[in-house]
Coordinates of N, CA, C and O in Angstrom, one line a residue:
M16 N -24.5 33.0 -32.1 CA -23.7 31.8 -32.1 C -24.6 30.6 -31.7 O -25.5 30.7 -30.8
N17 N -24.5 29.5 -32.3 CA -25.4 28.4 -32.0 C -25.0 27.6 -30.8 O -23.8 27.7 -30.4
I18 N -25.8 26.8 -30.1 CA -25.4 26.1 -29.0 C -24.3 25.1 -29.1 O -23.4 24.9 -28.1
A19 N -24.1 24.5 -30.3 CA -23.1 23.5 -30.4 C -21.7 24.2 -30.3 O -20.8 23.6 -29.7
I20 N -21.5 25.4 -30.8 CA -20.2 26.2 -30.7 C -20.0 26.6 -29.2 O -18.9 26.4 -28.8
W21 N -21.0 27.0 -28.5 CA -20.9 27.4 -27.1 C -20.5 26.1 -26.3 O -19.7 26.2 -25.4
L22 N -21.0 25.1 -26.6 CA -20.7 23.8 -25.8 C -19.3 23.3 -26.2 O -18.5 23.0 -25.2
K23 N -18.8 23.5 -27.4 CA -17.5 23.2 -27.7 C -16.5 24.0 -26.9 O -15.4 23.6 -26.5
I24 N -16.8 25.4 -26.6 CA -16.0 26.4 -26.0 C -16.1 26.2 -24.5 O -15.1 26.1 -23.9
L25 N -17.4 25.9 -23.9 CA -17.5 25.9 -22.5 C -17.2 24.6 -21.9 O -16.8 24.4 -20.7
M26 N -17.4 23.4 -22.6 CA -17.2 22.0 -22.0 C -15.9 22.0 -21.5 O -15.7 21.5 -20.4
P27 N -14.8 22.2 -22.2 CA -13.5 22.0 -21.6 C -13.3 22.8 -20.3 O -12.6 22.4 -19.3
V28 N -13.7 24.0 -20.3 CA -13.7 24.9 -19.1 C -14.5 24.3 -18.1 O -14.0 24.3 -16.8
L29 N -15.6 23.8 -18.2 CA -16.5 23.2 -17.2 C -15.7 21.9 -16.5 O -15.8 21.7 -15.4
V30 N -15.1 21.1 -17.5 CA -14.4 20.0 -17.0 C -13.2 20.3 -16.1 O -13.0 19.7 -15.1
I31 N -12.4 21.4 -16.5 CA -11.3 21.7 -15.8 C -11.8 22.3 -14.4 O -11.2 22.1 -13.3
M32 N -12.8 23.1 -14.4 CA -13.4 23.5 -13.1 C -13.8 22.4 -12.2 O -13.5 22.5 -11.0
L33 N -14.5 21.5 -12.7 CA -14.8 20.3 -11.9 C -13.7 19.6 -11.4 O -13.6 19.2 -10.2
L34 N -12.6 19.4 -12.1 CA -11.4 18.7 -11.7 C -10.7 19.5 -10.6 O -10.1 19.0 -9.7
V35 N -10.7 20.9 -10.7 CA -10.1 21.8 -9.6 C -10.9 21.7 -8.3 O -10.3 21.4 -7.4
V36 N -12.2 21.8 -8.5 CA -13.0 21.5 -7.3 C -12.8 20.2 -6.7 O -12.8 20.1 -5.4
A37 N -12.9 19.2 -7.5 CA -12.6 17.8 -6.9 C -11.1 17.8 -6.2 O -11.2 17.2 -5.2
G38 N -10.2 18.4 -6.8 CA -8.9 18.3 -6.2 C -8.8 19.1 -4.9 O -8.3 18.7 -3.9
D39 N -9.5 20.2 -4.9 CA -9.6 21.0 -3.7 C -10.3 20.3 -2.6 O -10.0 20.4 -1.4
A40 N -11.4 19.6 -2.9 CA -12.0 18.8 -1.9 C -11.2 17.7 -1.4 O -11.2 17.5 -0.1
M41 N -10.4 17.1 -2.2 CA -9.5 16.1 -1.7 C -8.4 16.6 -0.7 O -8.2 16.1 0.3
A42 N -8.0 17.8 -1.2 CA -7.0 18.5 -0.4 C -7.4 18.9 1.0 O -6.7 19.0 1.9
A43 N -8.8 19.2 1.1 CA -9.4 19.5 2.2 C -9.6 18.3 3.2 O -10.5 18.5 4.1
G44 N -9.3 17.1 2.8 CA -9.5 16.1 3.7 C -10.9 15.4 3.4 O -11.5 14.8 4.3
D45 N -11.5 15.6 2.2 CA -12.8 15.1 1.9 C -12.7 13.6 1.5 O -13.4 13.3 0.6
W46 N -12.0 12.9 2.2 CA -11.8 11.4 1.9 C -13.0 10.7 2.1 O -13.1 9.5 1.5
K47 N -13.9 11.1 3.0 CA -15.0 10.2 3.4 C -16.0 10.0 2.2 O -16.7 8.9 2.2
T48 N -15.9 10.8 1.3 CA -16.9 10.7 0.1 C -16.0 10.4 -1.2 O -16.6 10.6 -2.3
F49 N -14.7 9.9 -0.9 CA -13.9 9.6 -2.1 C -14.5 8.5 -3.0 O -14.9 7.6 -2.4
V50 N -14.4 8.7 -4.2 CA -14.7 7.7 -5.2 C -13.5 7.4 -6.0 O -12.8 8.5 -6.7
K51 N -13.0 6.2 -6.0 CA -11.7 5.9 -6.7 C -11.8 6.1 -8.3 O -12.7 5.5 -8.9
P52 N -10.8 6.9 -8.7 CA -10.7 7.2 -10.2 C -10.3 5.8 -10.9 O -9.9 4.9 -10.4
D53 N -10.5 5.9 -12.3 CA -10.1 4.7 -13.0 C -8.5 4.6 -13.2 O -7.8 5.7 -12.7
K54 N -8.1 3.5 -13.6 CA -6.6 3.3 -13.7 C -5.9 4.5 -14.5 O -4.8 4.9 -14.1
E55 N -6.5 4.9 -15.7 CA -5.8 5.9 -16.5 C -5.7 7.2 -15.7 O -4.7 7.7 -15.9
E56 N -6.7 7.6 -15.0 CA -6.7 8.9 -14.3 C -5.7 8.7 -13.0 O -4.9 9.7 -12.9
L57 N -5.7 7.5 -12.5 CA -4.6 7.4 -11.4 C -3.2 7.3 -12.0 O -2.3 8.0 -11.4
R58 N -2.9 6.7 -13.1 CA -1.6 6.7 -13.7 C -1.2 8.1 -14.1 O 0.0 8.5 -14.0
A59 N -2.1 9.0 -14.6 CA -1.8 10.4 -14.8 C -1.6 11.2 -13.6 O -0.8 12.1 -13.7
R60 N -2.1 10.9 -12.5 CA -2.1 11.8 -11.3 C -0.9 11.3 -10.3 O -0.4 12.2 -9.8
L61 N -0.5 10.0 -10.3 CA 0.5 9.5 -9.4 C 1.7 9.5 -10.2 O 1.9 9.4 -11.4
T62 N 2.9 9.5 -9.3 CA 4.2 9.2 -10.0 C 4.1 7.7 -10.4 O 3.3 6.9 -9.9
S63 N 5.3 7.3 -11.2 CA 5.2 5.8 -11.6 C 5.4 5.0 -10.3 O 4.9 3.9 -10.2
L64 N 6.2 5.4 -9.3 CA 6.4 4.6 -8.3 C 5.2 4.6 -7.4 O 4.8 3.4 -6.9
Q65 N 4.5 5.6 -7.2 CA 3.2 5.7 -6.5 C 2.2 4.7 -7.1 O 1.5 4.0 -6.4
F66 N 2.2 4.8 -8.4 CA 1.2 3.8 -9.1 C 1.6 2.4 -8.8 O 0.7 1.6 -8.6
Q67 N 2.8 2.1 -9.1 CA 3.4 0.7 -9.0 C 3.1 0.2 -7.5 O 2.6 -0.9 -7.4
V68 N 3.3 1.0 -6.6 CA 3.1 0.5 -5.2 C 1.7 0.4 -4.8 O 1.3 -0.7 -4.4
T69 N 0.9 1.4 -5.1 CA -0.6 1.4 -4.7 C -1.5 0.6 -5.5 O -2.4 0.0 -5.0
Q70 N -1.2 0.6 -6.7 CA -2.1 -0.1 -7.7 C -1.6 -1.5 -8.1 O -2.4 -2.3 -8.5
E71 N -0.2 -1.7 -8.0 CA 0.3 -3.0 -8.6 C 1.0 -3.7 -7.4 O 1.8 -4.7 -7.8
E72 N 0.7 -3.4 -6.1 CA 1.4 -4.1 -4.9 C 2.8 -4.0 -5.0 O 3.4 -5.1 -4.7
G73 N 3.4 -3.0 -5.5 CA 4.9 -2.9 -5.6 C 5.5 -2.6 -4.2 O 4.8 -2.3 -3.2
T74 N 6.8 -2.5 -4.2 CA 7.6 -2.2 -2.9 C 8.7 -1.2 -3.3 O 9.4 -1.5 -4.2
E75 N 8.7 -0.2 -2.7 CA 9.9 0.8 -2.9 C 11.2 0.3 -2.3 O 11.1 -0.5 -1.3
P76 N 12.3 0.9 -2.7 CA 13.5 0.5 -2.1 C 13.6 0.9 -0.6 O 13.2 1.9 -0.2
P77 N 14.2 0.0 0.2 CA 14.5 0.5 1.6 C 15.4 1.5 1.7 O 16.4 1.6 0.8
F78 N 15.4 2.4 2.6 CA 16.4 3.4 3.0 C 16.5 4.5 2.0 O 17.0 5.5 2.2
K79 N 15.9 4.3 0.8 CA 15.8 5.3 -0.3 C 14.4 5.8 -0.6 O 13.9 5.7 -1.7
N80 N 13.8 6.1 0.5 CA 12.3 6.6 0.4 C 12.0 7.8 1.2 O 12.9 8.2 2.0
E81 N 11.0 8.4 1.0 CA 10.7 9.8 1.5 C 10.5 9.9 3.0 O 11.0 10.8 3.5
Y82 N 9.9 8.9 3.5 CA 9.6 9.0 5.0 C 10.3 8.1 6.0 O 9.9 8.2 7.2
A83 N 11.1 7.2 5.6 CA 11.7 6.4 6.6 C 12.4 7.2 7.7 O 12.5 6.8 8.8
D84 N 13.1 8.2 7.3 CA 13.8 9.1 8.2 C 13.0 10.4 8.7 O 13.6 11.3 9.1
N85 N 11.7 10.5 8.4 CA 11.0 11.6 8.7 C 10.7 11.6 10.2 O 10.1 10.8 10.7
H86 N 11.2 12.6 10.9 CA 11.0 12.7 12.3 C 10.0 14.0 12.7 O 10.1 14.3 13.9
H87 N 9.3 14.5 11.8 CA 8.4 15.6 12.1 C 7.1 15.1 12.6 O 6.7 14.1 12.3
E88 N 6.5 16.0 13.4 CA 5.2 15.7 13.9 C 4.0 15.9 12.7 O 4.2 16.9 12.1
G89 N 3.1 14.9 12.6 CA 2.0 15.0 11.7 C 1.5 13.6 11.3 O 1.7 12.7 12.1
I90 N 0.6 13.7 10.4 CA 0.1 12.5 10.1 C 0.3 12.0 8.6 O 0.7 12.8 7.8
Y91 N 0.0 10.8 8.3 CA 0.3 10.0 7.0 C -1.1 9.7 6.5 O -1.8 9.0 7.1
V92 N -1.4 10.2 5.2 CA -2.6 9.9 4.6 C -2.4 9.1 3.3 O -1.3 9.2 2.8
D93 N -3.5 8.4 2.8 CA -3.3 7.6 1.6 C -3.0 8.7 0.5 O -3.8 9.6 0.4
V94 N -2.0 8.4 -0.3 CA -1.7 9.4 -1.5 C -2.9 9.4 -2.5 O -2.9 10.4 -3.3
V95 N -3.6 8.5 -2.5 CA -4.7 8.3 -3.6 C -6.0 9.1 -3.0 O -6.5 9.9 -3.7
S96 N -6.5 8.6 -1.9 CA -7.8 9.1 -1.4 C -7.6 10.3 -0.3 O -8.5 11.0 0.0
G97 N -6.5 10.3 0.3 CA -6.4 11.2 1.5 C -6.9 10.8 2.8 O -6.9 11.4 3.9
E98 N -7.3 9.5 2.9 CA -8.0 9.1 4.0 C -6.7 8.8 5.2 O -5.7 8.4 4.8
P99 N -6.9 9.3 6.4 CA -5.8 9.2 7.4 C -5.6 7.9 7.7 O -6.4 7.1 7.9
L100 N -4.2 7.5 7.9 CA -3.8 6.2 8.1 C -2.9 6.0 9.3 O -3.1 5.2 10.3
F101 N -1.8 6.9 9.5 CA -0.9 6.8 10.6 C -0.5 8.1 11.1 O -0.6 9.1 10.5
S102 N 0.1 8.0 12.3 CA 0.5 9.3 12.9 C 2.1 9.1 13.3 O 2.5 8.1 13.7
S103 N 2.7 10.2 13.3 CA 4.1 10.4 13.8 C 4.2 9.9 15.2 O 5.4 9.5 15.7
T104 N 3.2 10.0 16.0 CA 3.2 9.7 17.4 C 3.4 8.1 17.6 O 3.7 7.6 18.6
H105 N 3.0 7.3 16.5 CA 3.1 5.9 16.6 C 4.2 5.4 15.8 O 4.3 4.1 15.6
K106 N 5.1 6.2 15.1 CA 6.1 5.9 14.4 C 7.4 5.5 15.1 O 7.7 6.1 16.1
Y107 N 8.2 4.6 14.6 CA 9.4 4.2 15.3 C 10.4 3.7 14.2 O 10.0 3.4 13.1
D108 N 11.7 3.7 14.7 CA 12.7 3.2 13.6 C 12.8 1.7 13.9 O 13.4 1.2 14.8
S109 N 12.4 0.8 12.9 CA 12.5 -0.5 12.9 C 13.8 -1.0 12.4 O 14.0 -2.3 12.5
G110 N 14.6 -0.2 11.7 CA 15.8 -0.7 11.2 C 15.7 -1.3 9.8 O 16.6 -1.7 9.3
T111 N 14.5 -1.2 9.3 CA 14.2 -2.0 8.0 C 14.4 -1.1 6.8 O 14.4 -1.5 5.7
G112 N 14.4 0.2 7.0 CA 14.6 1.2 5.9 C 13.2 1.7 5.4 O 13.2 2.4 4.4
W113 N 12.1 1.2 6.0 CA 10.7 1.7 5.6 C 10.1 2.3 6.8 O 10.4 2.1 7.9
P114 N 9.2 3.4 6.6 CA 8.4 3.9 7.7 C 7.8 2.8 8.4 O 6.9 2.0 7.8
S115 N 7.8 2.8 9.7 CA 7.2 1.7 10.5 C 6.4 2.4 11.7 O 6.9 3.3 12.2
F116 N 5.3 1.8 11.9 CA 4.3 2.2 13.0 C 3.9 1.1 13.8 O 3.7 -0.1 13.3
W117 N 3.6 1.3 15.2 CA 3.3 0.3 16.0 C 1.7 0.2 16.1 O 1.1 -0.8 16.5
Q118 N 1.0 1.1 15.5 CA -0.6 1.1 15.4 C -0.9 2.1 14.4 O -0.3 3.0 14.1
P119 N -2.1 1.9 13.7 CA -2.7 2.9 12.8 C -3.3 4.1 13.6 O -3.7 3.8 14.8
L120 N -3.3 5.2 12.9 CA -4.1 6.3 13.5 C -5.6 6.1 13.5 O -6.2 6.4 14.4
A121 N -6.0 5.6 12.3 CA -7.5 5.4 12.2 C -7.6 4.0 11.6 O -7.7 3.6 10.5
P122 N -7.7 3.0 12.6 CA -7.9 1.5 12.2 C -9.0 1.3 11.4 O -9.0 0.4 10.4
E123 N -10.1 2.1 11.3 CA -11.3 2.0 10.4 C -10.9 2.1 9.0 O -11.7 1.8 8.2
N124 N -9.8 2.8 8.8 CA -9.3 3.0 7.3 C -8.2 2.1 6.7 O -7.7 2.2 5.7
I125 N -8.0 1.0 7.7 CA -7.0 0.0 7.3 C -7.8 -1.3 7.1 O -8.6 -1.8 7.8
V126 N -7.4 -2.0 6.0 CA -7.9 -3.3 5.8 C -6.7 -4.2 5.6 O -5.6 -3.9 5.0
E127 N -6.8 -5.4 6.4 CA -5.7 -6.3 6.3 C -6.3 -7.7 5.6 O -7.3 -8.0 5.8
R128 N -5.2 -8.2 4.7 CA -5.8 -9.4 4.1 C -4.5 -10.3 4.0 O -3.3 -9.8 3.8
E129 N -4.7 -11.6 3.8 CA -3.7 -12.6 3.7 C -2.9 -12.3 2.3 O -3.6 -12.2 1.2
D130 N -1.7 -12.5 2.3 CA -0.8 -12.3 1.1 C 0.2 -13.5 1.0 O 1.1 -13.8 1.9
R131 N 0.0 -14.3 0.0 CA 0.8 -15.5 -0.1 C 1.8 -15.4 -1.3 O 2.4 -16.4 -1.6
R132 N 2.0 -14.2 -1.7 CA 3.1 -14.0 -2.7 C 4.3 -14.1 -2.0 O 4.6 -14.0 -0.9
L133 N 5.4 -14.3 -2.8 CA 6.8 -14.5 -2.3 C 7.1 -15.7 -1.4 O 7.9 -15.6 -0.6
F134 N 6.3 -16.7 -1.8 CA 6.6 -18.0 -1.1 C 6.5 -18.0 0.4 O 7.0 -18.9 1.1
S135 N 5.7 -17.1 0.9 CA 5.4 -17.1 2.4 C 4.1 -16.4 2.6 O 3.5 -15.9 1.7
T136 N 3.5 -16.6 3.8 CA 2.3 -15.9 4.1 C 2.6 -14.8 5.1 O 3.1 -14.8 6.0
R137 N 1.9 -13.7 4.6 CA 2.3 -12.4 5.3 C 0.8 -11.6 5.3 O -0.2 -12.1 4.7
T138 N 0.7 -10.7 6.1 CA -0.5 -9.8 6.2 C -0.4 -8.5 5.5 O 0.4 -7.6 5.8
E139 N -1.1 -8.3 4.2 CA -1.0 -7.2 3.6 C -1.8 -6.1 4.2 O -2.9 -6.4 4.7
V140 N -1.3 -4.8 4.1 CA -2.1 -3.7 4.6 C -2.7 -2.8 3.4 O -1.8 -2.4 2.6
R141 N -4.0 -2.6 3.3 CA -4.4 -1.8 2.3 C -5.3 -0.7 2.8 O -5.8 -0.8 4.1
S142 N -5.5 0.4 2.2 CA -6.4 1.4 2.7 C -7.9 1.0 2.3 O -8.2 0.4 1.3
K143 N -8.8 1.4 3.2 CA -10.2 1.0 3.0 C -10.8 1.6 1.8 O -11.4 1.0 1.0
H144 N -10.7 3.0 1.6 CA -11.6 3.7 0.7 C -10.8 3.7 -0.7 O -11.6 3.6 -1.7
A145 N -9.7 3.8 -0.9 CA -8.9 3.7 -2.1 C -8.5 2.4 -2.5 O -8.1 2.1 -3.6
D146 N -8.5 1.3 -1.5 CA -8.0 0.1 -1.8 C -6.4 0.1 -2.3 O -6.1 -0.7 -3.1
S147 N -5.8 1.1 -1.7 CA -4.3 1.2 -2.0 C -3.4 0.3 -1.3 O -3.7 0.0 -0.1
H148 N -2.6 -0.5 -1.9 CA -1.6 -1.3 -1.2 C -0.7 -0.3 -0.5 O -0.1 0.5 -1.1
L149 N -0.5 -0.7 0.8 CA 0.3 0.2 1.7 C 1.6 -0.3 2.2 O 2.6 0.3 2.2
G150 N 1.6 -1.6 2.4 CA 2.6 -2.5 2.9 C 2.1 -3.8 3.6 O 1.2 -4.3 3.1
H151 N 2.8 -4.1 4.6 CA 2.5 -5.3 5.5 C 2.7 -5.0 6.9 O 3.3 -4.1 7.3
V152 N 1.9 -5.8 7.7 CA 2.0 -5.8 9.2 C 2.6 -7.1 9.6 O 2.4 -8.2 9.2
F153 N 3.5 -7.0 10.6 CA 4.3 -8.2 11.1 C 4.2 -8.1 12.7 O 3.8 -7.1 13.2
N154 N 4.3 -9.2 13.3 CA 4.2 -9.4 14.8 C 5.5 -9.3 15.5 O 5.8 -9.9 16.4
D155 N 6.4 -8.4 15.0 CA 7.7 -8.2 15.6 C 8.0 -6.8 16.0 O 9.0 -6.3 16.2
G156 N 6.9 -6.0 16.3 CA 7.1 -4.7 16.7 C 7.2 -4.4 18.1 O 7.2 -5.4 18.9
P157 N 7.3 -3.2 18.6 CA 7.6 -2.8 19.9 C 6.2 -3.0 20.7 O 5.1 -2.9 20.1
P158 N 6.2 -2.9 22.1 CA 5.1 -2.6 22.9 C 4.4 -1.3 22.6 O 5.1 -0.4 22.2
P159 N 3.2 -1.0 22.8 CA 2.3 -1.9 23.4 C 1.6 -3.0 22.6 O 1.0 -3.9 23.2
T160 N 1.8 -2.8 21.2 CA 1.0 -3.7 20.4 C 1.7 -4.9 20.0 O 1.1 -6.0 19.6
G161 N 3.0 -4.8 19.9 CA 3.8 -5.8 19.2 C 3.7 -5.9 17.8 O 4.3 -6.9 17.1
L162 N 3.1 -5.0 17.2 CA 3.0 -5.0 15.8 C 4.1 -4.0 15.0 O 4.4 -3.0 15.5
R163 N 4.4 -4.4 13.8 CA 5.2 -3.5 13.0 C 4.5 -3.3 11.6 O 4.5 -4.2 10.7
Y164 N 3.8 -2.1 11.6 CA 3.2 -1.8 10.2 C 4.4 -1.2 9.3 O 4.8 -0.1 9.6
C165 N 4.8 -2.0 8.4 CA 5.9 -1.6 7.6 C 5.4 -1.1 6.2 O 4.9 -1.8 5.4
M166 N 5.5 0.3 6.1 CA 4.7 0.9 5.0 C 5.6 1.4 3.9 O 6.8 1.7 4.1
N167 N 5.1 1.6 2.7 CA 5.8 2.3 1.7 C 5.4 3.7 1.6 O 4.4 4.1 1.6
S168 N 6.5 4.6 1.6 CA 6.5 6.1 1.6 C 5.6 6.5 0.3 O 4.8 7.4 0.5
A169 N 5.9 5.7 -0.8 CA 5.1 6.1 -2.0 C 3.6 6.0 -1.9 O 3.0 6.6 -2.7
A170 N 3.1 5.2 -0.9 CA 1.7 5.1 -0.8 C 1.1 6.0 0.2 O -0.2 6.1 0.3
M171 N 1.9 7.0 0.8 CA 1.4 8.0 1.7 C 1.8 9.4 1.4 O 2.8 9.7 0.7
R172 N 1.1 10.3 1.9 CA 1.4 11.7 1.9 C 1.5 12.2 3.3 O 0.6 11.9 4.1
F173 N 2.6 12.9 3.7 CA 2.8 13.4 5.0 C 2.2 14.8 5.1 O 2.5 15.7 4.2
I174 N 1.4 15.0 6.2 CA 0.8 16.3 6.5 C 1.4 16.8 7.9 O 1.0 16.1 8.8
P175 N 2.3 17.9 7.9 CA 2.8 18.3 9.1 C 1.7 18.8 10.1 O 0.6 19.2 9.6
K176 N 1.9 18.7 11.4 CA 1.1 19.1 12.4 C 0.6 20.5 12.2 O -0.7 20.8 12.3
E177 N 1.5 21.4 11.7 CA 1.1 22.8 11.5 C 0.1 23.0 10.4 O -0.6 24.0 10.3
E178 N 0.0 22.0 9.5 CA -1.0 22.2 8.3 C -2.2 21.3 8.5 O -3.0 21.2 7.5
L179 N -2.4 20.7 9.7 CA -3.5 19.8 9.7 C -4.9 20.4 9.5 O -5.8 20.0 8.7
V180 N -5.1 21.6 10.1 CA -6.3 22.4 10.0 C -6.6 22.9 8.6 O -7.6 22.7 7.9
K181 N -5.5 23.4 7.9 CA -5.6 23.9 6.6 C -5.9 22.8 5.6 O -6.6 23.0 4.7
E182 N -5.4 21.6 5.9 CA -5.6 20.4 4.9 C -6.8 19.7 5.2 O -7.1 18.6 4.6
G183 N -7.7 20.1 6.3 CA -8.9 19.4 6.6 C -8.8 18.3 7.6 O -9.8 17.5 7.6
Y184 N -7.7 18.2 8.5 CA -7.4 17.2 9.3 C -7.4 17.6 10.7 O -6.7 17.1 11.7
G185 N -7.9 18.8 11.1 CA -7.9 19.4 12.3 C -8.4 18.5 13.5 O -7.9 18.6 14.6
E186 N -9.2 17.5 13.2 CA -9.8 16.6 14.2 C -8.6 15.8 14.9 O -8.7 15.3 16.0
F187 N -7.3 15.8 14.3 CA -6.2 14.9 14.8 C -5.3 15.9 15.6 O -4.4 15.3 16.1
L188 N -5.4 17.2 15.7 CA -4.5 17.9 16.5 C -4.4 17.5 18.0 O -3.4 17.7 18.5
P189 N -5.6 17.0 18.6 CA -5.5 16.7 20.1 C -4.3 15.5 20.3 O -3.8 15.5 21.4
I190 N -4.0 14.7 19.3 CA -3.0 13.7 19.6 C -1.6 14.3 19.7 O -0.8 13.6 20.2
F191 N -1.4 15.6 19.2 CA -0.2 16.3 19.5 C -0.3 17.3 20.6 O 0.6 18.1 20.7
G192 N -1.3 17.2 21.4 CA -1.4 18.0 22.6 C -1.9 19.5 22.1 O -1.8 20.5 22.8
E193 N -2.6 19.6 20.9 CA -3.1 20.8 20.4 C -4.5 20.8 20.4 O -5.1 19.8 20.4
R194 N -5.0 22.1 20.3 CA -6.6 22.1 20.2 C -6.9 22.7 18.9 O -6.3 23.4 18.3

């Protein structure tokens, strides 16, 4: 059999293997080496709402989202890159219908920028590595920071405390009193 036929047979298998390995690396919390995929790949990987929120600065409906009423212990990571963003230990009920936090878990993974859309000036919150739109931060939150990070559930993935080690985020167990 000549090499061209072997390449036609093996190339799709190799591509699938690489995608599986890349997916496993992201699932294992390998967000530090994350390289953002192109729009087409993101559109294929994310739900339409996740894509609209993270890539097109959309907003999900209040009270009808996955994490506004989540009261389990764990962390919230960027749905695109897996970079850690927020912790349930900093979450509170703001009454807005969106998950709200008074501080980020990993401030180094948060980028804030001025947002002048909707006829007012707000502070947009984006993830550093994936540049995902996450939501906005306001100065009407509880002590000790006085901040309200009002996030879109569609921009995040929740990892329960019990799965942090398996998912590659074991370094965050101490915030829950675990080793």
